[in-house]
mmCIF file of C-alpha atoms in Angstrom:
data_model
loop_
_atom_site.group_PDB
_atom_site.id
_atom_site.type_symbol
_atom_site.label_atom_id
_atom_site.label_comp_id
_atom_site.label_asym_id
_atom_site.label_seq_id
_atom_site.Cartn_x
_atom_site.Cartn_y
_atom_site.Cartn_z
ATOM 1 C CA MET A 24 106.062 111.595 100.973
ATOM 2 C CA ARG A 25 107.910 109.179 98.722
ATOM 3 C CA GLY A 26 107.755 105.529 97.914
ATOM 4 C CA PRO A 27 110.464 102.971 98.641
ATOM 5 C CA LEU A 28 113.530 103.046 96.411
ATOM 6 C CA GLN A 29 112.028 105.219 93.657
ATOM 7 C CA GLY A 30 108.462 104.433 94.682
ATOM 8 C CA PRO A 31 106.017 101.595 93.874
ATOM 9 C CA GLY A 32 103.535 103.650 91.804
ATOM 10 C CA GLU A 33 100.433 102.104 90.331
ATOM 11 C CA LYS A 34 101.747 102.347 86.766
ATOM 12 C CA GLU A 35 104.969 100.632 87.708
ATOM 13 C CA ASP A 36 103.120 97.861 89.525
ATOM 14 C CA GLN A 37 100.929 97.230 86.503
ATOM 15 C CA GLU A 38 103.990 97.067 84.252
ATOM 16 C CA GLU A 39 105.678 94.640 86.618
ATOM 17 C CA GLY A 40 102.558 92.511 86.805
ATOM 18 C CA ALA A 41 102.388 92.304 83.026
ATOM 19 C CA ALA A 42 106.086 91.519 82.891
ATOM 20 C CA ALA A 43 105.745 88.692 85.384
ATOM 21 C CA ALA A 44 102.830 87.224 83.467
ATOM 22 C CA SER A 45 104.684 87.302 80.155
ATOM 23 C CA GLY A 46 108.001 86.127 81.585
ATOM 24 C CA ARG A 47 109.945 89.195 80.498
ATOM 25 C CA PRO A 48 111.737 91.799 82.656
ATOM 26 C CA ALA A 49 109.850 95.020 83.334
ATOM 27 C CA GLY A 50 111.264 98.479 82.858
ATOM 28 C CA GLY A 51 111.229 98.990 79.084
ATOM 29 C CA PRO A 52 114.414 100.275 77.439
ATOM 30 C CA GLU A 53 116.320 100.464 80.699
ATOM 31 C CA ALA A 54 115.672 96.832 81.497
ATOM 32 C CA LYS A 55 116.591 95.796 77.944
ATOM 33 C CA LYS A 56 119.801 97.720 78.210
ATOM 34 C CA GLY A 57 120.545 95.990 81.511
ATOM 35 C CA LEU A 58 119.913 92.560 80.002
ATOM 36 C CA ASP A 59 122.124 93.307 77.013
ATOM 37 C CA ALA A 60 124.871 94.408 79.344
ATOM 38 C CA ASP A 61 124.472 91.368 81.570
ATOM 39 C CA SER A 62 124.937 89.029 78.623
ATOM 40 C CA ASP A 63 128.367 90.445 77.909
ATOM 41 C CA SER A 64 130.412 88.722 80.595
ATOM 42 C CA ASP A 65 133.707 89.434 78.810
ATOM 43 C CA GLN A 66 133.206 93.188 79.088
ATOM 44 C CA GLU A 67 132.255 92.814 82.722
ATOM 45 C CA THR A 68 135.345 90.772 83.510
ATOM 46 C CA GLU A 69 137.525 93.323 81.770
ATOM 47 C CA GLY A 70 135.789 96.137 83.659
ATOM 48 C CA ALA A 71 136.432 94.451 86.966
ATOM 49 C CA ARG A 72 140.172 94.522 86.264
ATOM 50 C CA ARG A 73 140.295 98.272 85.969
ATOM 51 C CA PRO A 74 142.178 100.135 88.717
ATOM 52 C CA GLY A 75 140.048 101.185 91.638
ATOM 53 C CA ARG A 76 137.618 98.277 91.472
ATOM 54 C CA LEU A 77 136.641 96.722 94.791
ATOM 55 C CA GLY A 78 138.005 93.353 95.850
ATOM 56 C CA GLU A 79 134.522 91.862 95.973
ATOM 57 C CA ASP A 80 134.249 92.230 92.182
ATOM 58 C CA THR A 81 136.991 89.652 91.702
ATOM 59 C CA LEU A 82 135.392 87.348 94.255
ATOM 60 C CA TYR A 83 132.021 87.772 92.594
ATOM 61 C CA LEU A 84 133.300 87.040 89.089
ATOM 62 C CA ARG A 85 135.286 84.054 90.299
ATOM 63 C CA PHE A 86 132.171 82.543 91.854
ATOM 64 C CA CYS A 87 130.125 83.300 88.733
ATOM 65 C CA ARG A 88 132.628 81.488 86.531
ATOM 66 C CA ALA A 89 132.799 78.511 88.875
ATOM 67 C CA HIS A 90 129.018 78.084 88.905
ATOM 68 C CA SER A 91 128.215 79.122 85.329
ATOM 69 C CA VAL A 92 126.357 82.243 86.417
ATOM 70 C CA VAL A 93 126.133 85.297 84.148
ATOM 71 C CA PRO A 94 127.466 88.257 86.185
ATOM 72 C CA ALA A 95 125.182 91.215 86.793
ATOM 73 C CA SER A 96 126.911 94.142 85.122
ATOM 74 C CA CYS A 97 124.955 96.689 87.144
ATOM 75 C CA PHE A 98 126.470 95.318 90.342
ATOM 76 C CA LEU A 99 129.962 95.749 88.943
ATOM 77 C CA ARG A 100 129.173 99.248 87.697
ATOM 78 C CA GLN A 101 127.720 100.466 90.974
ATOM 79 C CA GLY A 102 130.779 99.386 92.915
ATOM 80 C CA SER A 103 130.895 101.157 96.268
ATOM 81 C CA ALA A 104 127.674 103.140 95.768
ATOM 82 C CA PRO A 105 125.397 103.245 98.836
ATOM 83 C CA GLU A 106 122.390 102.217 96.732
ATOM 84 C CA LEU A 107 122.336 98.896 94.900
ATOM 85 C CA SER A 108 119.430 98.271 92.500
ATOM 86 C CA LEU A 109 119.187 94.803 90.960
ATOM 87 C CA ARG A 110 115.567 94.802 89.815
ATOM 88 C CA HIS A 111 114.300 92.225 87.317
ATOM 89 C CA ARG A 112 117.698 90.588 86.879
ATOM 90 C CA GLY A 113 116.473 87.004 87.168
ATOM 91 C CA LEU A 114 119.250 86.211 89.631
ATOM 92 C CA GLY A 115 117.647 83.019 90.901
ATOM 93 C CA PRO A 116 119.219 80.959 93.695
ATOM 94 C CA GLN A 117 122.665 80.659 92.050
ATOM 95 C CA GLY A 118 122.856 84.326 91.170
ATOM 96 C CA ALA A 119 121.866 85.164 94.749
ATOM 97 C CA ARG A 120 124.686 82.962 96.053
ATOM 98 C CA ALA A 121 127.187 84.801 93.877
ATOM 99 C CA LEU A 122 125.888 88.161 95.067
ATOM 100 C CA ALA A 123 126.067 86.967 98.662
ATOM 101 C CA ARG A 124 129.755 86.180 98.251
ATOM 102 C CA ALA A 125 130.433 89.715 97.057
ATOM 103 C CA LEU A 126 128.366 91.379 99.770
ATOM 104 C CA THR A 127 130.362 89.744 102.540
ATOM 105 C CA SER A 128 133.204 92.179 101.798
ATOM 106 C CA ASN A 129 131.127 95.210 100.805
ATOM 107 C CA PRO A 130 130.637 97.672 103.692
ATOM 108 C CA TYR A 131 129.103 100.399 101.547
ATOM 109 C CA VAL A 132 125.597 99.310 100.512
ATOM 110 C CA LYS A 133 122.802 100.832 102.592
ATOM 111 C CA ARG A 134 119.830 100.462 100.248
ATOM 112 C CA LEU A 135 119.229 97.194 98.429
ATOM 113 C CA ASP A 136 116.536 96.536 95.818
ATOM 114 C CA LEU A 137 116.140 92.881 94.805
ATOM 115 C CA ARG A 138 112.598 92.929 93.487
ATOM 116 C CA ASP A 139 111.536 90.311 90.945
ATOM 117 C CA ASN A 140 114.541 88.002 91.116
ATOM 118 C CA GLY A 141 113.058 84.630 92.078
ATOM 119 C CA LEU A 142 115.410 84.223 95.035
ATOM 120 C CA CYS A 143 113.365 81.381 96.553
ATOM 121 C CA GLY A 144 114.563 79.526 99.643
ATOM 122 C CA ALA A 145 118.108 78.696 98.546
ATOM 123 C CA GLY A 146 118.896 82.204 97.367
ATOM 124 C CA ALA A 147 117.355 83.766 100.456
ATOM 125 C CA GLU A 148 119.398 81.483 102.693
ATOM 126 C CA ALA A 149 122.646 82.455 100.960
ATOM 127 C CA LEU A 150 121.879 86.161 101.233
ATOM 128 C CA ALA A 151 120.856 85.777 104.861
ATOM 129 C CA GLY A 152 124.202 84.298 105.787
ATOM 130 C CA ALA A 153 126.110 87.014 103.942
ATOM 131 C CA LEU A 154 124.063 89.931 105.205
ATOM 132 C CA SER A 155 124.261 88.870 108.827
ATOM 133 C CA LYS A 156 128.066 88.773 108.515
ATOM 134 C CA THR A 157 128.474 92.099 106.748
ATOM 135 C CA ARG A 158 126.346 93.921 109.306
ATOM 136 C CA SER A 159 125.653 96.586 106.684
ATOM 137 C CA ILE A 160 122.561 95.203 104.858
ATOM 138 C CA CYS A 161 119.492 93.544 105.622
ATOM 139 C CA GLY A 162 112.594 83.660 103.170
ATOM 140 C CA GLU A 163 112.767 81.739 106.095
ATOM 141 C CA MET A 164 116.504 82.346 106.471
ATOM 142 C CA LEU A 165 116.313 86.088 105.732
ATOM 143 C CA GLY A 166 114.553 86.706 109.038
ATOM 144 C CA PRO A 167 117.616 86.225 111.281
ATOM 145 C CA ALA A 168 119.716 88.372 108.952
ATOM 146 C CA LEU A 169 117.131 91.127 109.076
ATOM 147 C CA ALA A 170 117.103 91.005 112.858
ATOM 148 C CA GLU A 171 120.894 91.232 113.119
ATOM 149 C CA ASN A 172 121.320 93.939 110.500
ATOM 150 C CA THR A 173 122.779 97.203 111.749
ATOM 151 C CA GLY A 174 123.155 99.334 108.623
ATOM 152 C CA LEU A 175 120.479 98.983 105.957
ATOM 153 C CA THR A 176 117.657 101.515 106.193
ATOM 154 C CA GLU A 177 115.625 100.700 103.062
ATOM 155 C CA LEU A 178 114.909 97.268 101.589
ATOM 156 C CA SER A 179 112.756 96.048 98.698
ATOM 157 C CA VAL A 180 112.209 92.301 98.220
ATOM 158 C CA ARG A 181 109.012 92.460 96.173
ATOM 159 C CA TRP A 182 108.334 89.693 93.614
ATOM 160 C CA ASN A 183 110.499 87.108 95.406
ATOM 161 C CA HIS A 184 108.076 84.356 96.447
ATOM 162 C CA LEU A 185 108.357 85.025 100.190
ATOM 163 C CA ARG A 186 105.431 82.900 101.337
ATOM 164 C CA GLY A 187 104.334 80.685 104.201
ATOM 165 C CA PRO A 188 107.121 79.950 106.718
ATOM 166 C CA GLY A 189 109.514 82.231 104.837
ATOM 167 C CA ALA A 190 107.209 85.227 105.144
ATOM 168 C CA ILE A 191 106.629 84.518 108.828
ATOM 169 C CA ALA A 192 110.342 84.222 109.605
ATOM 170 C CA PHE A 193 111.062 87.395 107.651
ATOM 171 C CA ALA A 194 108.445 89.294 109.647
ATOM 172 C CA ARG A 195 109.871 87.986 112.906
ATOM 173 C CA GLY A 196 113.223 89.410 111.915
ATOM 174 C CA LEU A 197 111.499 92.753 111.555
ATOM 175 C CA GLU A 198 110.553 92.672 115.247
ATOM 176 C CA ALA A 199 114.149 92.933 116.386
ATOM 177 C CA ASN A 200 115.482 95.243 113.673
ATOM 178 C CA ILE A 201 116.160 98.775 114.893
ATOM 179 C CA PHE A 202 117.524 100.389 111.717
ATOM 180 C CA LEU A 203 115.198 99.571 108.817
ATOM 181 C CA ARG A 204 112.851 102.459 108.016
ATOM 182 C CA VAL A 205 111.417 101.487 104.626
ATOM 183 C CA LEU A 206 110.337 97.943 103.709
ATOM 184 C CA ASP A 207 108.659 96.801 100.496
ATOM 185 C CA ILE A 208 107.412 93.199 100.470
ATOM 186 C CA SER A 209 104.728 93.688 97.809
ATOM 187 C CA TYR A 210 103.802 90.958 95.309
ATOM 188 C CA ASN A 211 105.063 88.052 97.408
ATOM 189 C CA GLY A 212 101.855 86.228 98.286
ATOM 190 C CA CYS A 213 102.602 86.410 102.014
ATOM 191 C CA GLY A 214 98.976 85.566 102.781
ATOM 192 C CA ASP A 215 97.172 85.857 106.095
ATOM 193 C CA SER A 216 99.927 84.116 108.058
ATOM 194 C CA GLY A 217 102.478 86.634 106.798
ATOM 195 C CA ALA A 218 100.164 89.560 107.546
ATOM 196 C CA SER A 219 99.605 88.240 111.053
ATOM 197 C CA ALA A 220 103.362 87.967 111.626
ATOM 198 C CA VAL A 221 103.860 91.537 110.372
ATOM 199 C CA GLY A 222 101.147 92.676 112.772
ATOM 200 C CA GLU A 223 103.036 91.080 115.654
ATOM 201 C CA ALA A 224 106.259 92.729 114.504
ATOM 202 C CA LEU A 225 104.616 96.153 114.446
ATOM 203 C CA LYS A 226 103.773 95.779 118.120
ATOM 204 C CA THR A 227 107.444 95.938 119.087
ATOM 205 C CA ASN A 228 109.172 97.603 116.139
ATOM 206 C CA ASN A 229 109.542 101.309 116.856
ATOM 207 C CA VAL A 230 111.654 102.343 113.880
ATOM 208 C CA LEU A 231 109.888 101.317 110.651
ATOM 209 C CA GLU A 232 108.194 104.281 108.948
ATOM 210 C CA GLU A 233 107.026 102.949 105.581
ATOM 211 C CA LEU A 234 105.591 99.494 104.862
ATOM 212 C CA TYR A 235 104.467 98.381 101.418
ATOM 213 C CA MET A 236 102.687 95.038 101.194
ATOM 214 C CA SER A 237 100.321 95.351 98.254
ATOM 215 C CA ASN A 238 99.090 92.285 96.367
ATOM 216 C CA ASN A 239 99.934 89.688 99.014
ATOM 217 C CA ARG A 240 96.734 87.615 99.109
ATOM 218 C CA VAL A 241 95.733 89.105 102.445
ATOM 219 C CA SER A 242 92.065 88.469 103.235
ATOM 220 C CA ALA A 243 89.824 90.234 105.735
ATOM 221 C CA ALA A 244 91.041 87.876 108.468
ATOM 222 C CA GLY A 245 94.661 88.700 107.702
ATOM 223 C CA ALA A 246 93.887 92.412 107.682
ATOM 224 C CA LEU A 247 92.383 92.140 111.155
ATOM 225 C CA SER A 248 95.541 90.426 112.414
ATOM 226 C CA LEU A 249 97.699 93.079 110.784
ATOM 227 C CA GLY A 250 95.618 95.729 112.498
ATOM 228 C CA LEU A 251 96.554 94.424 115.948
ATOM 229 C CA GLY A 252 100.011 95.896 115.505
ATOM 230 C CA LEU A 253 98.578 99.233 114.419
ATOM 231 C CA ARG A 254 96.785 99.545 117.743
ATOM 232 C CA VAL A 255 100.097 100.222 119.489
ATOM 233 C CA ASN A 256 102.629 101.197 116.812
ATOM 234 C CA GLN A 257 103.714 104.839 117.009
ATOM 235 C CA THR A 258 106.248 105.184 114.164
ATOM 236 C CA LEU A 259 104.666 103.850 110.966
ATOM 237 C CA ARG A 260 103.723 106.717 108.637
ATOM 238 C CA ILE A 261 102.800 104.884 105.437
ATOM 239 C CA LEU A 262 100.984 101.576 105.037
ATOM 240 C CA ALA A 263 100.117 100.324 101.550
ATOM 241 C CA VAL A 264 97.936 97.214 101.341
ATOM 242 C CA SER A 265 96.315 97.819 97.963
ATOM 243 C CA ARG A 266 95.134 95.007 95.678
ATOM 244 C CA ASN A 267 94.561 92.543 98.500
ATOM 245 C CA PRO A 268 91.297 90.543 98.737
ATOM 246 C CA MET A 269 90.460 91.952 102.164
ATOM 247 C CA ARG A 270 87.222 93.607 101.026
ATOM 248 C CA SER A 271 85.606 96.462 102.902
ATOM 249 C CA GLU A 272 85.499 94.376 106.079
ATOM 250 C CA GLY A 273 89.273 94.080 106.203
ATOM 251 C CA CYS A 274 89.803 97.748 105.388
ATOM 252 C CA SER A 275 87.445 98.707 108.191
ATOM 253 C CA GLY A 276 89.284 96.410 110.582
ATOM 254 C CA VAL A 277 92.587 98.116 109.837
ATOM 255 C CA LEU A 278 91.012 101.545 110.177
ATOM 256 C CA LYS A 279 89.400 100.653 113.531
ATOM 257 C CA SER A 280 92.814 99.658 114.851
ATOM 258 C CA VAL A 281 94.195 103.041 113.831
ATOM 259 C CA GLN A 282 91.218 104.713 115.468
ATOM 260 C CA ALA A 283 92.016 102.918 118.722
ATOM 261 C CA ASN A 284 95.569 104.314 118.737
ATOM 262 C CA PRO A 285 95.651 108.052 119.515
ATOM 263 C CA GLN A 286 99.460 107.961 119.243
ATOM 264 C CA SER A 287 99.426 106.657 115.670
ATOM 265 C CA ALA A 288 101.832 108.427 113.294
ATOM 266 C CA LEU A 289 100.067 107.240 110.125
ATOM 267 C CA GLU A 290 99.872 109.762 107.296
ATOM 268 C CA LEU A 291 98.814 107.460 104.455
ATOM 269 C CA LEU A 292 96.657 104.328 104.322
ATOM 270 C CA ASP A 293 96.549 102.931 100.805
ATOM 271 C CA PHE A 294 93.608 100.604 100.048
ATOM 272 C CA SER A 295 93.720 101.251 96.299
ATOM 273 C CA ASP A 296 91.685 98.889 94.105
ATOM 274 C CA ILE A 297 89.707 97.574 97.067
ATOM 275 C CA GLN A 298 85.980 98.262 96.982
ATOM 276 C CA VAL A 299 84.634 99.769 100.199
ATOM 277 C CA ASN A 300 81.093 100.467 101.387
ATOM 278 C CA ARG A 301 79.349 103.366 103.057
ATOM 279 C CA GLU A 302 80.091 102.011 106.534
ATOM 280 C CA PHE A 303 83.804 102.300 105.755
ATOM 281 C CA ASP A 304 83.382 105.878 104.555
ATOM 282 C CA ASP A 305 81.545 106.807 107.749
ATOM 283 C CA LEU A 306 84.327 105.233 109.794
ATOM 284 C CA ALA A 307 86.971 107.052 107.770
ATOM 285 C CA SER A 308 85.273 110.367 108.469
ATOM 286 C CA SER A 309 85.317 109.738 112.208
ATOM 287 C CA VAL A 310 88.959 108.657 112.158
ATOM 288 C CA LYS A 311 89.968 111.845 110.367
ATOM 289 C CA VAL A 312 88.566 113.814 113.267
ATOM 290 C CA ILE A 313 91.207 112.171 115.443
ATOM 291 C CA LEU A 314 93.922 112.159 112.774
ATOM 292 C CA PRO A 315 93.190 115.122 110.469
ATOM 293 C CA GLY A 316 96.428 114.647 108.540
ATOM 294 C CA LEU A 317 95.657 111.053 107.557
ATOM 295 C CA CYS A 318 95.147 110.394 103.830
ATOM 296 C CA ILE A 319 93.079 107.305 102.961
ATOM 297 C CA LYS A 320 93.117 105.938 99.405
ATOM 298 C CA THR A 321 90.452 103.496 98.216
ATOM 299 C CA ALA A 322 89.036 102.250 94.917
ATOM 300 C CA ALA A 323 87.651 105.026 92.728
ATOM 301 C CA ARG A 324 84.332 103.238 92.241
ATOM 302 C CA ARG A 325 82.065 101.788 94.866
ATOM 303 C CA VAL A 326 79.845 98.975 93.686
ATOM 304 C CA GLU A 327 77.250 99.387 96.401
ATOM 305 C CA TYR A 328 76.859 103.088 95.660
ATOM 306 C CA LYS A 329 76.470 102.357 91.975
ATOM 307 C CA LYS A 330 73.688 99.886 92.660
ATOM 308 C CA GLU A 331 71.877 102.445 94.788
ATOM 309 C CA LEU A 332 72.074 105.034 92.013
ATOM 310 C CA LEU A 333 70.718 102.551 89.491
ATOM 311 C CA ALA A 334 67.734 101.955 91.755
ATOM 312 C CA VAL A 335 67.045 105.673 91.958
ATOM 313 C CA PHE A 336 67.159 106.306 88.217
ATOM 314 C CA ARG A 337 65.448 103.114 87.031
ATOM 315 C CA PRO A 338 62.252 104.017 85.129
ATOM 316 C CA SER A 339 59.047 103.133 86.937
ATOM 317 C CA GLU A 340 57.282 100.067 85.567
#
């Protein structure tokens, strides 16, 4: 099994979290190299004039100049590649608008990674309009574009402030999408309302195979709502909800929903960094009888167990 678009491993998530807190791009030397390249707009403009460049490069650069936006060199370099990675580029709303202009005439991109770009509502709206027109790629306005998309199979929009109404609309777009197989919406703060909307989407979506929504402020109540979709979904293989404040109660709720679905295709449930109790472990054991191939990840340490051990080894008074 693999993660989405090179995989959201724990080490990478920690690096991104530290980067977000300090206001710098994550990724070490690679990210620094990308930033250095992005600052050199003259080289990018010259590169776009080389023979064989796509027409959208000219359109993109023209928009960037008109709106005082520094072009993203990696976009120009990747050209007609099927995978477009624009992680940690700080695009913002204006940068997203420029990218949207270019994507309207780009029929090649199938996998798009826009994590940690601060798209916000305005940027999401611009991309939504472009993506729904291109019909090759999949905020509040991203939802309709996601629903209409007929080409993109993997999408990462982590670290993009998709919250509240935006998260709900995005999840509703997932209901109607019949092409997307991998979705990463981690680190967006979707909250319980977003988790509930995703749960509803999973009831009807029969294509999505991998869903990553770690660190989204999902409580036990939100986990229970998310679990409603797992009661009927038959295609999802990987669900990662680590680092959410759902506690053992929420984890158990999700697991009970899986237990109630004998047709579940789940192979991995990731509850990393969430403390669970003995009741959860007992439930997990019973679920594995039904789904022997299911891997369940939880926090390495269990507070309740530790307390019990302390009681056993405490010297008698």
